[in-house]
CSV table of C-alpha atoms and ligand atoms in Angstrom, one decimal:
chain,number,residue,atom,x,y,z
A,232,MET,CA,-20.8,5.5,5.4
A,233,ILE,CA,-18.0,8.4,4.9
A,234,THR,CA,-19.3,11.8,4.1
A,235,LYS,CA,-17.9,15.4,2.9
A,236,LYS,CA,-18.4,15.9,7.2
A,237,ASP,CA,-15.8,13.6,7.7
A,238,THR,CA,-12.1,13.9,8.1
A,239,VAL,CA,-10.3,11.1,6.2
A,240,LEU,CA,-6.5,10.8,7.6
A,241,VAL,CA,-4.3,9.0,4.7
A,242,THR,CA,-0.7,7.6,5.7
A,243,GLY,CA,2.0,7.1,3.1
A,244,CYS,CA,-0.4,8.6,0.5
A,245,GLY,CA,2.6,9.6,-2.1
A,246,GLY,CA,3.1,5.7,-2.8
A,247,MET,CA,1.5,3.4,-5.3
A,248,LEU,CA,-1.9,2.6,-3.3
A,249,GLY,CA,-1.9,6.1,-2.5
A,250,GLU,CA,-3.0,7.3,-5.8
A,251,ALA,CA,-5.7,4.9,-6.5
A,252,VAL,CA,-6.6,6.1,-2.5
A,253,TYR,CA,-6.1,10.3,-3.1
A,254,ALA,CA,-8.8,9.7,-6.2
A,255,GLU,CA,-11.5,7.3,-4.5
A,256,PHE,CA,-11.5,9.4,-1.5
A,257,LYS,CA,-10.9,12.7,-2.4
A,258,ASP,CA,-14.2,14.2,-3.4
A,259,ILE,CA,-16.1,12.5,-0.9
A,260,CYS,CA,-15.0,13.6,2.0
A,261,LYS,CA,-12.0,16.1,3.7
A,262,LEU,CA,-9.2,14.1,2.7
A,263,ARG,CA,-5.6,14.7,4.8
A,264,ALA,CA,-3.0,12.6,2.2
A,265,THR,CA,0.3,12.4,4.0
A,266,ASP,CA,3.7,11.2,3.2
A,267,ILE,CA,7.2,11.9,4.2
A,268,ASP,CA,7.9,11.9,0.0
A,269,LEU,CA,5.9,15.0,-1.1
A,270,ASN,CA,5.3,13.9,-4.8
A,271,ALA,CA,2.4,16.0,-5.5
A,272,PRO,CA,1.1,19.0,-4.4
A,273,TRP,CA,-1.8,17.4,-2.4
A,274,LEU,CA,0.1,15.9,0.1
A,275,SER,CA,1.3,17.4,3.6
A,276,TYR,CA,4.7,15.2,5.4
A,277,LEU,CA,3.8,13.6,8.2
A,278,ASP,CA,7.0,11.2,9.1
A,279,VAL,CA,5.0,7.9,10.9
A,280,ARG,CA,7.7,7.5,12.9
A,281,ASP,CA,7.7,10.3,14.6
A,282,THR,CA,5.9,10.1,17.7
A,283,LYS,CA,5.9,13.7,18.8
A,284,ALA,CA,5.0,14.5,15.6
A,285,VAL,CA,2.4,12.2,15.0
A,286,THR,CA,0.8,12.9,18.2
A,287,ALA,CA,0.5,16.7,17.5
A,288,TYR,CA,-1.0,16.4,13.8
A,289,LEU,CA,-3.8,14.4,14.9
A,290,ARG,CA,-4.3,16.6,18.1
A,291,ARG,CA,-4.7,19.7,15.2
A,292,VAL,CA,-6.0,17.4,12.4
A,293,ARG,CA,-9.0,15.5,14.3
A,294,PRO,CA,-9.5,12.5,11.7
A,295,ASN,CA,-12.6,10.8,12.0
A,296,TYR,CA,-11.0,7.6,10.0
A,297,ILE,CA,-7.2,7.0,9.7
A,298,LEU,CA,-6.1,4.9,6.5
A,299,HIS,CA,-2.2,3.8,6.9
A,300,LEU,CA,-0.5,2.7,3.9
A,301,ALA,CA,2.4,4.1,4.7
A,302,ALA,CA,5.3,1.4,5.0
A,303,LEU,CA,9.1,0.8,4.0
A,304,THR,CA,8.3,-1.8,0.9
A,305,ASP,CA,11.6,-2.1,-0.3
A,306,MET,CA,12.2,-5.6,0.9
A,307,GLU,CA,16.2,-5.1,0.0
A,308,TYR,CA,16.4,-2.0,2.0
A,309,CYS,CA,14.5,-3.7,4.9
A,310,GLU,CA,16.6,-5.9,5.1
A,311,ARG,CA,19.7,-4.1,5.4
A,312,HIS,CA,17.7,-1.4,7.6
A,313,ALA,CA,16.0,-3.6,10.0
A,314,ASP,CA,15.9,-1.0,12.2
A,315,ASN,CA,14.1,1.7,10.1
A,316,ALA,CA,12.1,-1.2,8.9
A,317,TYR,CA,10.7,-1.8,12.8
A,318,GLN,CA,10.5,1.8,13.4
A,319,THR,CA,8.3,2.3,10.2
A,320,ASN,CA,6.2,-1.0,9.9
A,321,SER,CA,5.5,-1.6,13.7
A,322,ILE,CA,6.0,0.9,15.8
A,323,GLY,CA,4.6,3.8,13.0
A,324,VAL,CA,1.4,1.8,13.2
A,325,GLU,CA,1.2,1.9,16.9
A,326,ASN,CA,1.7,5.6,16.5
A,327,LEU,CA,-1.6,6.0,14.4
A,328,ALA,CA,-3.4,3.1,16.3
A,329,SER,CA,-3.3,4.2,19.1
A,330,TYR,CA,-4.9,7.5,18.4
A,331,ALA,CA,-7.8,5.3,16.6
A,332,ARG,CA,-8.6,3.3,20.1
A,333,LYS,CA,-8.8,6.3,22.1
A,334,HIS,CA,-11.4,7.7,19.7
A,335,LYS,CA,-13.2,4.8,19.2
A,336,ILE,CA,-12.5,5.9,15.4
A,337,PRO,CA,-12.4,3.2,12.1
A,338,PHE,CA,-8.8,2.5,11.4
A,339,LEU,CA,-7.1,0.3,8.3
A,340,TYR,CA,-4.6,-1.0,7.7
A,341,ILE,CA,-2.7,-2.7,4.6
A,342,SER,CA,-0.6,-5.4,5.2
A,343,THR,CA,0.7,-8.0,2.9
A,344,ALA,CA,0.6,-11.3,1.4
A,345,GLY,CA,4.8,-11.4,2.6
A,346,VAL,CA,3.7,-12.6,5.9
A,347,PHE,CA,3.4,-16.1,4.7
A,348,ASP,CA,5.9,-18.6,4.4
A,349,GLY,CA,4.9,-19.8,0.8
A,350,GLU,CA,4.8,-23.8,1.9
A,351,LYS,CA,1.3,-23.7,0.9
A,352,ASP,CA,0.2,-23.5,-2.7
A,353,ARG,CA,-2.2,-20.4,-1.5
A,354,TYR,CA,-4.1,-18.1,1.4
A,355,ARG,CA,-7.2,-17.5,3.2
A,356,GLU,CA,-7.6,-15.3,5.5
A,357,ASN,CA,-7.1,-17.4,8.6
A,358,ASP,CA,-3.9,-19.3,7.5
A,359,GLN,CA,-1.0,-18.9,9.9
A,360,PRO,CA,1.3,-16.6,9.0
A,361,ASN,CA,5.0,-17.7,9.3
A,362,PRO,CA,7.1,-14.0,7.6
A,363,LEU,CA,10.5,-15.1,6.1
A,364,SER,CA,11.9,-11.3,5.9
A,365,VAL,CA,12.4,-8.4,7.7
A,366,TYR,CA,9.8,-6.9,5.2
A,367,GLY,CA,7.4,-9.2,6.3
A,368,ARG,CA,7.9,-9.7,10.1
A,369,SER,CA,7.6,-5.7,10.5
A,370,LYS,CA,4.7,-5.7,8.8
A,371,PHE,CA,3.2,-8.6,10.0
A,372,ILE,CA,3.4,-6.8,13.6
A,373,GLY,CA,2.1,-4.3,12.2
A,374,GLU,CA,-1.0,-6.3,11.5
A,375,ALA,CA,-0.8,-7.1,15.4
A,376,VAL,CA,-1.4,-3.8,16.4
A,377,ALA,CA,-3.8,-3.0,13.6
A,378,ARG,CA,-5.8,-6.3,15.3
A,379,ALA,CA,-5.0,-4.6,19.2
A,380,THR,CA,-7.3,-2.1,18.1
A,381,PRO,CA,-11.2,-2.8,17.9
A,382,GLY,CA,-13.1,-2.2,14.7
A,383,SER,CA,-10.0,-2.5,12.6
A,384,VAL,CA,-9.9,-3.7,9.2
A,385,VAL,CA,-6.7,-5.2,7.9
A,386,ILE,CA,-6.4,-6.3,4.2
A,387,ARG,CA,-3.2,-8.2,2.2
A,388,ALA,CA,-2.7,-7.0,-0.7
A,389,GLY,CA,-0.5,-9.3,-3.1
A,390,TRP,CA,1.8,-8.3,-5.7
A,391,MET,CA,1.1,-4.4,-6.5
A,392,MET,CA,0.2,-2.7,-9.9
A,393,GLY,CA,-0.6,1.0,-10.1
A,394,GLY,CA,0.5,4.2,-9.6
A,395,GLY,CA,1.8,4.8,-13.3
A,396,PRO,CA,5.2,5.5,-14.8
A,397,LYS,CA,6.2,7.8,-12.2
A,398,LYS,CA,5.2,6.1,-8.8
A,399,ASP,CA,5.0,2.3,-9.6
A,400,LYS,CA,8.2,0.9,-8.0
A,401,LYS,CA,7.2,-3.3,-8.5
A,402,PHE,CA,7.3,-5.7,-11.2
A,403,ILE,CA,5.2,-4.1,-14.0
A,404,ASN,CA,7.4,-0.5,-14.3
A,405,LYS,CA,10.4,-2.8,-13.6
A,406,ILE,CA,9.5,-5.2,-16.3
A,407,ILE,CA,8.9,-2.2,-18.7
A,408,LYS,CA,11.4,0.1,-17.8
A,409,GLN,CA,13.5,-2.9,-19.0
A,410,ILE,CA,11.5,-2.8,-22.5
A,411,ARG,CA,12.4,0.8,-22.9
A,412,ALA,CA,16.0,0.0,-22.3
A,413,GLY,CA,15.8,-1.6,-25.2
A,414,LYS,CA,15.9,-5.3,-24.1
A,415,THR,CA,14.3,-7.8,-26.6
A,416,THR,CA,15.0,-10.6,-24.0
A,417,LEU,CA,13.3,-10.8,-20.4
A,418,GLN,CA,14.3,-12.9,-17.7
A,419,VAL,CA,11.9,-14.0,-15.5
A,420,VAL,CA,11.5,-16.2,-12.8
A,421,ASP,CA,9.0,-18.8,-12.8
A,422,ASP,CA,9.2,-20.4,-9.4
A,423,LYS,CA,7.5,-17.3,-7.4
A,424,LEU,CA,3.9,-17.5,-7.4
A,425,GLY,CA,1.2,-15.0,-6.4
A,426,THR,CA,-2.2,-12.8,-6.9
A,427,PRO,CA,-1.2,-9.5,-8.9
A,428,CYS,CA,-3.0,-6.9,-6.6
A,429,TYR,CA,-4.7,-3.4,-8.4
A,430,THR,CA,-4.5,-0.8,-6.7
A,431,TYR,CA,-7.5,1.0,-8.1
A,432,ASP,CA,-9.8,-2.4,-7.0
A,433,LEU,CA,-8.1,-2.1,-3.7
A,434,ALA,CA,-9.3,0.9,-2.6
A,435,ARG,CA,-12.5,1.0,-4.0
A,436,SER,CA,-12.6,-2.2,-1.7
A,437,MET,CA,-11.3,-0.1,1.5
A,438,HIS,CA,-14.1,2.5,0.6
A,439,TYR,CA,-16.7,-0.4,0.8
A,440,LEU,CA,-15.3,-1.9,4.0
A,441,LEU,CA,-15.7,1.3,6.4
A,442,ASP,CA,-19.1,2.4,4.5
A,443,HIS,CA,-20.3,-0.7,5.8
A,444,LYS,CA,-18.7,-0.5,9.1
A,445,LYS,CA,-16.9,-3.8,8.5
A,446,SER,CA,-13.4,-5.1,10.7
A,447,GLY,CA,-11.4,-8.0,10.6
A,448,ILE,CA,-8.6,-10.0,8.1
A,449,PHE,CA,-9.8,-9.4,4.5
A,450,HIS,CA,-7.3,-10.9,1.5
A,451,GLY,CA,-7.3,-7.7,-1.4
A,452,ALA,CA,-5.7,-9.1,-4.1
A,453,CYS,CA,-7.0,-10.0,-7.8
A,454,ASN,CA,-9.1,-12.9,-8.8
A,455,GLY,CA,-6.4,-15.6,-10.0
A,456,SER,CA,-2.8,-16.5,-9.8
A,457,GLY,CA,0.3,-17.0,-11.6
A,458,SER,CA,4.3,-16.7,-11.9
A,459,ARG,CA,5.5,-13.9,-11.5
A,460,TYR,CA,6.7,-15.2,-15.5
A,461,ASP,CA,3.1,-15.4,-16.1
A,462,VAL,CA,2.7,-12.3,-15.2
A,463,ALA,CA,5.7,-11.0,-17.7
A,464,LYS,CA,4.0,-12.8,-20.8
A,465,GLU,CA,0.6,-11.5,-20.0
A,466,LEU,CA,2.1,-7.8,-19.8
A,467,VAL,CA,4.1,-8.1,-22.9
A,468,LYS,CA,1.0,-9.4,-24.5
A,469,GLN,CA,-1.2,-7.0,-23.6
A,470,LEU,CA,1.7,-3.8,-24.8
A,471,GLY,CA,1.4,-6.0,-28.0
A,472,LEU,CA,5.0,-6.5,-27.9
A,473,ALA,CA,4.6,-10.2,-27.8
A,474,LYS,CA,6.6,-10.3,-31.7
A,475,LYS,CA,9.3,-8.6,-30.5
A,476,ILE,CA,10.1,-9.7,-26.9
A,477,THR,CA,10.7,-12.8,-26.0
A,478,VAL,CA,10.3,-13.9,-22.5
A,479,LYS,CA,12.2,-16.4,-20.6
A,480,LYS,CA,11.8,-18.4,-17.9
A,481,ILE,CA,14.5,-18.7,-15.1
A,482,GLY,CA,14.9,-19.7,-11.7
A,483,SER,CA,14.9,-17.2,-8.6
A,484,SER,CA,18.4,-18.4,-7.6
A,485,ALA,CA,19.9,-16.6,-10.6
A,486,LEU,CA,18.4,-13.1,-9.2
A,487,ARG,CA,19.8,-13.9,-5.7
A,488,ALA,CA,22.4,-10.9,-5.8
A,489,THR,CA,20.0,-8.5,-6.4
A,490,TYR,CA,16.9,-10.2,-4.6
A,491,PHE,CA,18.2,-11.1,-1.7
A,492,ALA,CA,15.8,-10.7,0.5
A,493,PRO,CA,13.9,-14.0,1.4
A,494,ARG,CA,10.7,-14.0,-0.4
A,495,PRO,CA,8.3,-16.8,-0.2
A,496,ARG,CA,7.4,-19.4,-2.7
A,497,SER,CA,3.8,-18.9,-3.1
A,498,GLU,CA,2.1,-15.8,-1.8
A,499,THR,CA,-1.2,-16.8,-3.6
A,500,LEU,CA,-4.2,-15.2,-2.1
A,501,VAL,CA,-8.0,-16.2,-2.3
A,502,ASN,CA,-10.5,-13.2,-1.0
A,503,ILE,CA,-12.8,-15.5,1.0
A,504,ASN,CA,-14.1,-12.3,3.0
A,505,LEU,CA,-14.3,-9.9,1.0
A,506,LYS,CA,-16.1,-12.0,-1.9
A,507,LYS,CA,-18.8,-13.1,1.1
A,508,LEU,CA,-19.7,-9.5,1.3
A,509,ASN,CA,-19.4,-8.7,-2.3
A,510,PRO,CA,-18.1,-10.6,-4.9
A,511,LYS,CA,-17.7,-7.9,-8.0
A,512,LEU,CA,-15.1,-6.1,-5.6
A,513,THR,CA,-12.2,-8.4,-7.4
A,514,ARG,CA,-11.5,-8.7,-10.7
A,515,ASP,CA,-9.1,-11.2,-12.8
A,516,TRP,CA,-5.4,-10.3,-12.7
A,517,LYS,CA,-5.3,-10.3,-16.7
A,518,VAL,CA,-8.4,-7.8,-16.7
A,519,CYS,CA,-7.0,-5.7,-14.0
A,520,LEU,CA,-3.7,-5.7,-15.6
A,521,SER,CA,-5.0,-4.7,-19.0
A,522,GLU,CA,-6.6,-2.0,-17.9
A,523,TYR,CA,-3.5,-0.9,-16.2
A,524,VAL,CA,-1.7,-0.9,-19.4
A,525,GLY,CA,-4.1,1.2,-21.0
A,526,LYS,CA,-4.9,4.0,-18.2
A,527,PHE,CA,-0.8,5.0,-18.8
A,528,SER,CA,1.6,6.1,-21.7
A,529,TRP,CA,4.3,3.8,-20.8
A,530,LEU,CA,6.4,3.5,-23.6
A,531,SER,CA,6.4,7.1,-25.0
A,532,ARG,CA,9.4,9.1,-24.4
B,673,NAP,N1,4.2,-2.5,-2.6
B,673,NAP,C1,3.9,-3.5,-2.8
B,673,NAP,O1,3.9,-5.0,-3.7
B,673,NAP,C2,2.8,-4.5,-2.0
B,673,NAP,C3,2.1,-5.3,-1.1
B,673,NAP,C4,2.2,-5.6,-0.3
B,673,NAP,C5,1.3,-4.6,0.4
B,673,NAP,N2,1.9,-3.9,0.3
B,673,NAP,C6,1.7,-2.9,1.4
B,673,NAP,O2,0.7,-1.7,0.7
B,673,NAP,C7,1.1,-0.5,1.4
B,673,NAP,C8,1.0,0.7,0.4
B,673,NAP,O3,2.5,0.6,-0.2
B,673,NAP,P1,2.5,1.2,-1.7
B,673,NAP,O4,2.2,-0.5,-2.7
B,673,NAP,O5,1.8,2.5,-2.2
B,673,NAP,O6,4.2,1.3,-1.6
B,673,NAP,P2,4.9,2.6,-1.8
B,673,NAP,O7,4.5,3.2,-3.7
B,673,NAP,O8,6.2,2.2,-1.2
B,673,NAP,O9,4.2,3.7,-0.9
B,673,NAP,C9,4.4,3.7,0.7
B,673,NAP,C10,4.4,4.9,1.1
B,673,NAP,O10,4.7,5.6,2.2
B,673,NAP,C11,5.9,5.9,1.9
B,673,NAP,N3,7.1,6.0,3.9
B,673,NAP,C12,7.9,5.6,3.7
B,673,NAP,N4,8.3,5.7,5.2
B,673,NAP,C13,7.8,6.3,5.6
B,673,NAP,C14,7.2,7.2,7.1
B,673,NAP,N5,8.3,7.3,7.4
B,673,NAP,N6,6.2,8.1,7.2
B,673,NAP,C15,5.5,8.2,6.0
B,673,NAP,N7,5.8,7.6,4.7
B,673,NAP,C16,6.3,6.9,4.8
B,673,NAP,C17,6.6,5.9,0.8
B,673,NAP,O11,7.7,7.0,0.9
B,673,NAP,P3,9.3,6.6,-0.2
B,673,NAP,O12,9.1,6.1,-1.4
B,673,NAP,O13,9.9,7.7,0.5
B,673,NAP,O14,9.8,5.0,1.4
B,673,NAP,C18,6.0,5.9,-0.2
B,673,NAP,O15,5.5,7.1,-0.6
B,673,NAP,C19,2.0,-0.5,2.4
B,673,NAP,O16,2.0,-0.4,3.8
B,673,NAP,C20,2.4,-2.2,2.0
B,673,NAP,O17,3.8,-2.6,2.8
B,673,NAP,C21,2.4,-3.2,-0.4
């Protein structure tokens, strides 16, 4: 069980998931929240690519838990900057995991549904990954590094929802930004399937797994699944805009110039291992979306 005596290091804590992880852990331990993007006063600088700086930081802070969130998450950026993607998402993991191995402390790594190729409709924890993109490959190497660390936890997340208007870089905020810009017709792909993943529930699952000294691979998405179109349609409904905004289905080929990184047809995750431990850890994605929409003032100027 994590207590006030424990020093918990979180990398990449300035991001979407980091916001929820900070809220989950800040009052229960000595939290060391780090990132290269210092967008909050509680963050300190740590670049996971910088082996020397990471080693010096670890020697000084001496964490007894490491939660490794840091990653380059923009898939197109990763395609164009493969060296940086592998430095950050693969080698960066080893820079932290080697300390966990040496000091025999718990190491938790966040991976992605993007390690799968999408040939199947839905993915269980023991299905074979076969990543299609630079991002997916770099994260899969990160998984391998994490798994070489005895007692490690690997959680594969789905389509991330969290962070609110300021930090959410992904689908929910991209749709809301279009609405704020005055669009009344949204064109959304219906040939990409997946499972939204609510950062606040994921942070709770992380805490649960560490408190219960669990290890292995877990899927940490919400319950249920849908296409990007289904998520956009539900979002518009929950914003109370169903009568004003039309959501139109398009094929992903129409957006290939912008979203050129290869994406699996299906990134749908089923959470077998997490549910076996505690079925209450994940909730239906529509319930989570409703909570997320209610948590922030999305449309105010
Ligand atoms: N977002 C998703 O849809 C998604 C889905 C599945 C899994 N995941 C995984 O979930 C984890 C958390 O991601 P997130 O969703 O919270 O995305 P995020 O908002 O992009 O957070 C990642 C954070 O890591 C930082 N970072 C990048 N390079 C770094 C470096 N060299 N050293 C230290 N920090 C660095 C990022 O800074 P910059 O903003 O400056 O790059 C960002 O603040 C990642 O491991 C990601 O691969 C994400």
